[in-house]
CSV table of C-alpha atoms (C1' of nucleotides) in Angstrom, one decimal:
chain,number,residue,atom,x,y,z
A,1,MET,CA,17.7,26.9,12.4
A,2,GLU,CA,14.3,26.7,13.3
A,3,VAL,CA,13.8,23.1,16.1
A,4,TYR,CA,10.1,22.2,16.2
A,5,GLU,CA,9.3,19.3,17.6
A,6,ARG,CA,6.1,17.3,18.0
A,7,GLY,CA,4.0,17.3,21.3
A,8,PHE,CA,0.7,17.9,23.2
A,9,PHE,CA,-0.9,21.2,24.1
A,10,SER,CA,-3.3,20.6,26.8
A,11,ILE,CA,-5.7,23.0,27.7
A,12,SER,CA,-9.1,22.2,30.0
A,13,GLU,CA,-12.4,24.5,28.6
A,14,SER,CA,-15.2,24.8,29.7
A,15,GLY,CA,-14.0,21.9,31.9
A,16,HIS,CA,-13.0,19.9,28.9
A,17,GLN,CA,-9.8,18.4,28.8
A,18,ILE,CA,-8.4,19.2,25.2
A,19,GLU,CA,-5.5,17.2,24.0
A,20,GLU,CA,-4.1,19.0,20.7
A,21,GLU,CA,-1.2,17.6,18.6
A,22,MET,CA,1.4,19.7,17.1
A,23,ASP,CA,4.8,21.1,16.4
A,24,VAL,CA,6.4,22.9,19.3
A,25,ARG,CA,8.8,24.9,18.5
A,26,LYS,CA,12.4,25.1,20.8
A,27,GLY,CA,15.6,27.5,21.2
A,28,GLN,CA,15.4,31.1,21.4
A,29,TRP,CA,12.6,33.1,21.1
A,30,THR,CA,12.7,35.9,18.3
A,31,GLU,CA,11.1,39.5,18.0
A,32,GLU,CA,7.6,38.2,16.2
A,33,GLU,CA,7.4,35.5,19.5
A,34,ASP,CA,8.1,38.0,21.9
A,35,SER,CA,5.8,40.6,20.9
A,36,MET,CA,3.2,37.8,20.5
A,37,LEU,CA,3.7,37.1,23.9
A,38,LYS,CA,3.6,40.3,25.5
A,39,ALA,CA,0.5,41.3,22.9
A,40,TYR,CA,-1.6,38.6,24.4
A,41,VAL,CA,-0.1,38.9,28.4
A,42,THR,CA,-0.5,42.4,28.0
A,43,LEU,CA,-4.5,41.8,26.8
A,44,HIS,CA,-5.7,39.2,28.9
A,45,GLY,CA,-3.0,38.9,31.4
A,46,GLU,CA,-0.2,36.7,33.3
A,47,GLY,CA,-1.8,33.1,34.4
A,48,HIS,CA,-3.3,30.3,32.2
A,49,TRP,CA,0.1,29.3,30.6
A,50,ASN,CA,-1.1,26.6,28.2
A,51,SER,CA,-3.9,28.5,26.9
A,52,VAL,CA,-1.3,31.4,26.3
A,53,ALA,CA,0.5,29.4,24.3
A,54,ARG,CA,-2.8,27.8,22.3
A,55,PHE,CA,-4.6,30.7,21.8
A,56,SER,CA,-1.7,33.5,21.2
A,57,GLY,CA,-1.0,31.5,17.8
A,58,LEU,CA,2.9,30.7,19.6
A,59,ARG,CA,3.8,27.4,18.8
A,60,ARG,CA,5.4,27.0,22.1
A,61,THR,CA,4.3,25.0,25.3
A,62,GLY,CA,2.8,26.9,27.9
A,63,LYS,CA,5.9,26.4,30.6
A,64,SER,CA,8.1,27.9,28.3
A,65,CYS,CA,5.8,31.2,27.5
A,66,ARG,CA,5.4,31.2,31.6
A,67,LEU,CA,9.4,31.5,31.7
A,68,ARG,CA,10.0,33.7,28.7
A,69,TRP,CA,7.6,36.1,30.0
A,70,LEU,CA,8.9,35.7,33.8
A,71,ASN,CA,12.5,36.1,33.5
A,72,TYR,CA,12.8,38.7,30.2
A,73,LEU,CA,9.7,40.0,29.1
A,74,ARG,CA,7.8,41.1,32.5
A,75,PRO,CA,8.1,45.0,32.4
A,76,ALA,CA,9.6,45.1,36.4
A,77,VAL,CA,12.2,42.4,35.0
A,78,ARG,CA,15.5,44.9,35.4
A,79,ARG,CA,18.3,44.2,33.4
A,80,GLY,CA,21.8,44.7,33.5
A,81,SER,CA,25.0,43.6,35.9
A,82,ILE,CA,24.4,42.6,39.3
A,83,THR,CA,25.2,45.6,41.4
A,84,LEU,CA,27.4,45.5,44.6
A,85,GLU,CA,24.5,46.0,47.2
A,86,GLU,CA,22.5,42.9,45.2
A,87,GLN,CA,25.8,40.7,45.4
A,88,LEU,CA,26.2,41.7,48.9
A,89,LEU,CA,22.7,40.3,49.1
A,90,ILE,CA,22.9,37.8,47.4
A,91,ILE,CA,25.5,36.7,49.3
A,92,GLN,CA,23.6,37.2,52.7
A,93,LEU,CA,20.3,35.8,52.2
A,94,HIS,CA,22.0,32.2,50.5
A,95,SER,CA,23.4,31.8,54.0
A,96,VAL,CA,20.1,31.9,55.2
A,97,TRP,CA,17.9,29.9,52.4
A,98,GLY,CA,20.9,28.2,50.9
A,99,ASN,CA,19.6,27.5,46.9
A,100,ARG,CA,15.8,28.8,47.5
A,101,TRP,CA,16.9,31.0,44.6
A,102,SER,CA,13.2,32.2,44.1
A,103,LYS,CA,12.8,33.2,47.3
A,104,ILE,CA,16.2,35.3,47.4
A,105,ALA,CA,15.2,36.7,44.2
A,106,GLU,CA,11.7,38.0,46.2
A,107,HIS,CA,13.8,40.2,48.1
A,108,LEU,CA,15.2,41.2,45.1
A,109,PRO,CA,13.1,44.2,43.0
A,110,GLY,CA,13.4,43.1,38.9
A,111,ARG,CA,15.9,40.3,39.5
A,112,THR,CA,14.8,36.6,38.7
A,113,ASP,CA,15.5,33.5,40.3
A,114,ASN,CA,17.4,32.5,37.3
A,115,GLU,CA,19.3,35.5,37.2
A,116,ILE,CA,20.7,34.8,40.6
A,117,LYS,CA,21.5,31.1,40.2
A,118,ASN,CA,23.4,32.0,37.5
A,119,TYR,CA,25.2,34.6,39.4
A,120,TRP,CA,25.5,32.1,42.1
A,121,ARG,CA,26.8,29.6,40.2
A,122,THR,CA,29.0,31.8,37.4
A,123,LYS,CA,30.8,34.0,40.4
A,124,VAL,CA,30.5,32.5,43.3
A,125,GLN,CA,31.2,28.9,43.4
A,126,LYS,CA,33.4,29.9,40.5
A,127,GLN,CA,35.7,31.9,43.5
A,128,ALA,CA,34.7,28.1,46.1
A,129,LYS,CA,36.3,26.5,42.8
A,130,LYS,CA,39.3,28.4,42.9
A,131,LEU,CA,39.9,28.2,46.3
A,132,GLU,CA,39.6,24.3,46.0
A,133,CYS,CA,36.3,23.6,48.7
A,134,ASP,CA,32.7,23.6,48.5
A,135,VAL,CA,30.9,26.4,48.5
A,136,ASN,CA,28.8,25.0,51.5
A,137,SER,CA,32.6,24.7,53.5
A,138,ARG,CA,33.5,26.2,56.8
A,139,LYS,CA,36.6,27.2,54.4
A,140,PHE,CA,34.5,29.6,51.7
A,141,ARG,CA,32.1,30.6,54.2
A,142,ASP,CA,34.9,32.3,56.2
A,143,ALA,CA,36.4,33.6,53.3
A,144,LEU,CA,32.8,35.1,52.1
A,145,ARG,CA,33.0,36.7,55.4
A,146,TYR,CA,36.4,38.0,56.2
A,147,GLU,CA,37.6,38.5,53.1
A,148,TYR,CA,34.5,38.8,50.3
A,149,ILE,CA,32.1,40.8,52.1
A,150,PRO,CA,33.9,43.2,54.0
A,151,ARG,CA,35.8,43.9,49.8
A,152,LEU,CA,32.5,44.5,48.9
A,153,ILE,CA,31.7,46.3,51.8
A,154,GLU,CA,34.5,48.7,51.3
A,155,GLN,CA,33.5,49.4,47.6
A,156,ILE,CA,30.4,50.3,48.5
A,157,SER,CA,31.8,52.8,51.3
A,158,ARG,CA,34.6,54.0,48.3
A,159,ALA,CA,31.8,54.6,45.7
A,160,LYS,CA,29.4,56.5,48.2
A,161,GLN,CA,32.5,58.7,49.6
A,162,GLU,CA,33.3,59.7,45.7
A,163,SER,CA,30.0,60.3,45.0
A,164,PRO,CA,28.2,61.6,48.2
A,165,SER,CA,25.6,63.1,46.1
A,166,GLY,CA,24.4,58.9,46.4
A,167,GLN,CA,25.0,58.3,42.5
A,168,LEU,CA,26.9,55.4,42.6
A,169,THR,CA,28.3,54.2,38.8
A,170,TYR,CA,29.3,50.5,38.6
A,171,GLY,CA,31.2,50.2,35.6
A,172,ASN,CA,28.4,51.4,33.0
A,173,GLU,CA,25.7,51.8,34.7
A,174,THR,CA,24.9,54.7,37.3
A,175,GLU,CA,22.8,54.5,39.8
A,176,SER,CA,20.7,55.8,42.4
A,177,VAL,CA,22.0,54.4,45.5
A,178,GLN,CA,22.9,55.2,49.2
A,179,VAL,CA,24.9,53.1,51.9
A,180,ASP,CA,24.4,54.2,55.6
A,181,GLN,CA,28.1,54.5,57.1
A,182,SER,CA,27.0,52.6,60.8
A,183,LEU,CA,26.5,49.7,58.6
A,184,LEU,CA,30.1,48.9,57.9
A,185,PRO,CA,32.4,47.4,60.1
A,186,GLU,CA,34.5,48.8,63.0
A,187,SER,CA,38.0,48.7,62.2
A,188,SER,CA,39.3,45.1,62.5
A,189,SER,CA,39.8,43.2,65.4
A,190,GLU,CA,42.3,40.5,65.7
A,191,ILE,CA,40.9,37.4,63.5
A,192,GLN,CA,43.3,36.4,61.1
A,193,VAL,CA,42.2,33.9,58.1
A,194,THR,CA,45.1,31.1,58.0
A,195,TYR,CA,44.9,30.8,54.0
A,196,GLY,CA,44.8,34.5,53.6
A,197,SER,CA,46.9,35.0,50.8
A,198,THR,CA,45.3,32.4,48.4
A,199,VAL,CA,42.0,33.3,49.3
A,200,ALA,CA,43.3,37.5,48.6
A,201,GLU,CA,44.6,36.5,46.0
A,202,THR,CA,41.8,34.7,44.4
A,203,TRP,CA,39.2,37.7,45.5
A,204,GLY,CA,41.6,39.8,43.5
A,205,ILE,CA,42.5,41.7,46.8
A,206,ASP,CA,46.1,43.4,47.2
A,207,GLU,CA,48.4,43.4,50.0
A,208,GLN,CA,47.3,46.8,50.5
A,209,SER,CA,43.9,46.5,50.8
A,210,ASN,CA,44.5,43.3,53.0
A,211,SER,CA,46.0,45.9,55.6
A,212,ASN,CA,43.8,48.6,55.4
A,213,GLY,CA,41.9,47.7,58.5
A,214,TRP,CA,38.4,45.6,57.3
A,215,LEU,CA,40.1,42.1,56.9
A,216,GLY,CA,39.5,39.8,59.8
A,217,GLY,CA,36.5,42.4,60.1
A,218,GLY,CA,35.4,41.1,63.5
A,219,ASP,CA,32.1,39.6,64.5
A,220,TYR,CA,29.9,42.5,62.3
A,221,TRP,CA,29.2,39.6,60.1
A,222,MET,CA,27.0,36.7,62.3
A,223,GLU,CA,24.1,34.9,61.6
A,224,SER,CA,21.8,37.5,63.6
A,225,GLU,CA,20.8,40.6,63.9
A,226,TRP,CA,23.4,42.2,62.0
A,227,CYS,CA,22.5,40.1,59.4
A,228,GLU,CA,18.5,40.8,59.4
A,229,GLU,CA,19.5,44.6,59.7
A,230,ASN,CA,21.6,44.2,57.1
A,231,ILE,CA,19.3,42.2,54.9
A,232,TRP,CA,16.2,44.7,55.4
A,233,PHE,CA,18.3,47.8,55.4
A,234,LEU,CA,19.8,46.9,51.8
A,235,GLN,CA,16.6,46.4,50.2
A,236,GLN,CA,15.4,49.4,51.3
A,237,GLN,CA,18.3,50.6,48.8
A,238,LEU,CA,17.0,48.5,45.9
A,239,TYR,CA,13.5,49.7,46.2
A,240,ASP,CA,14.8,53.0,46.3
A,241,ASP,CA,16.7,52.1,43.5
A,242,GLU,CA,13.7,50.7,41.8
A,243,ASP,CA,11.3,54.0,42.6
A,244,ASN,CA,14.5,56.2,41.4
A,245,GLU,CA,14.5,54.8,38.2
A,246,ILE,CA,10.4,55.1,37.4
B,1,DA,C1',43.8,36.1,11.9
B,2,DA,C1',42.5,31.5,13.0
B,3,DG,C1',41.2,28.3,16.1
B,4,DG,C1',40.6,26.4,21.2
B,5,DT,C1',39.0,27.3,24.9
B,6,DT,C1',36.7,29.9,28.8
B,7,DT,C1',32.2,32.2,30.5
B,8,DC,C1',27.9,34.2,30.8
B,9,DC,C1',23.2,33.2,30.6
B,10,DA,C1',18.8,32.0,27.7
B,11,DA,C1',16.0,28.5,27.6
B,12,DC,C1',15.0,23.2,28.5
B,13,DC,C1',14.0,19.3,31.8
B,14,DG,C1',12.1,16.6,35.7
B,15,DC,C1',10.3,16.9,39.6
B,16,DA,C1',7.7,19.0,43.4
B,17,DT,C1',3.2,21.7,44.7
B,18,DT,C1',-0.6,23.6,44.4
B,19,DC,C1',-4.7,24.3,42.7
B,20,DC,C1',-9.5,22.5,40.5
B,21,DT,C1',-13.0,19.2,39.8
C,1,DG,C1',-10.1,13.2,49.5
C,2,DA,C1',-8.2,11.6,45.0
C,3,DG,C1',-7.4,12.2,40.5
C,4,DG,C1',-4.8,14.8,37.4
C,5,DA,C1',-3.7,19.3,35.2
C,6,DA,C1',-1.5,23.3,35.8
C,7,DT,C1',2.5,25.8,38.0
C,8,DG,C1',6.9,27.0,40.6
C,9,DC,C1',11.3,24.9,41.7
C,10,DG,C1',15.9,24.1,41.1
C,11,DG,C1',19.7,21.6,38.1
C,12,DT,C1',21.4,21.3,33.9
C,13,DT,C1',22.6,21.7,29.1
C,14,DG,C1',24.0,24.3,24.8
C,15,DG,C1',25.1,27.7,22.3
C,16,DA,C1',26.8,32.9,21.0
C,17,DA,C1',30.0,36.3,23.0
C,18,DA,C1',34.4,37.2,24.8
C,19,DC,C1',39.0,36.0,25.7
C,20,DC,C1',43.3,33.6,24.9
C,21,DT,C1',47.0,31.6,22.4
DNA sequence: AAGGTTTCCAACCGCATTCCT
DNA sequence: GAGGAATGCGGTTGGAAACCT
């Protein structure tokens, strides 16, 4: 069903402000609208979204056109599920910048702020809810630090070992990813997470993996050098992936 | 198979910031 | 510098798809 709403298009032309009232379309974009927008932006470039809305023939607001282009139609947009490296990077960057999604997105080539925000809300916040704590709480940060991140690193490492050529497969995807072994944590020190069993269950970690030496991985995840170094490294991985895809 | 529930993500909304005159 | 328009950002919502009973 098509949804239209009476609204104003407002653009400036030769220094004069022009306002025109017309029906504004809302809701899901059709293929036809997508190709109209794509064609217009390809021809005239990005920006001036109110003009795009007016002159492309689309009955959409400038805001809507911008969002559709940035989150979906832009050639650089990377589709598909978030990879392990990306998950790790998102968690790390979130610990640095909080909910500044666009800032985080800058470090994940091809990913949009919207996608990252959605990932955080649907995946990470869900885990916090299961643990009955706030995402910003100490308890949850520790759960990420001592349980989830080591597990992610372990998975990346395992995938690397299984596929020494650097070809990692996540679900249906095949990606060219190399993980620097030196960034992986040393064997476990003595740190114990008191609510261990609950957390382990929540993250889907079994007894075997709990005792394999990764969990409670000591101080490798401290806010300073490790973080910056690792963020840099993961970024390189992601940029490399992009190059390989071209 | 049907109906209910949950999950996921595209898109909207309002506010903040930047840009332009 | 002021004011208004354009753009950007983050929170939220709605609906389709997937999953469960």
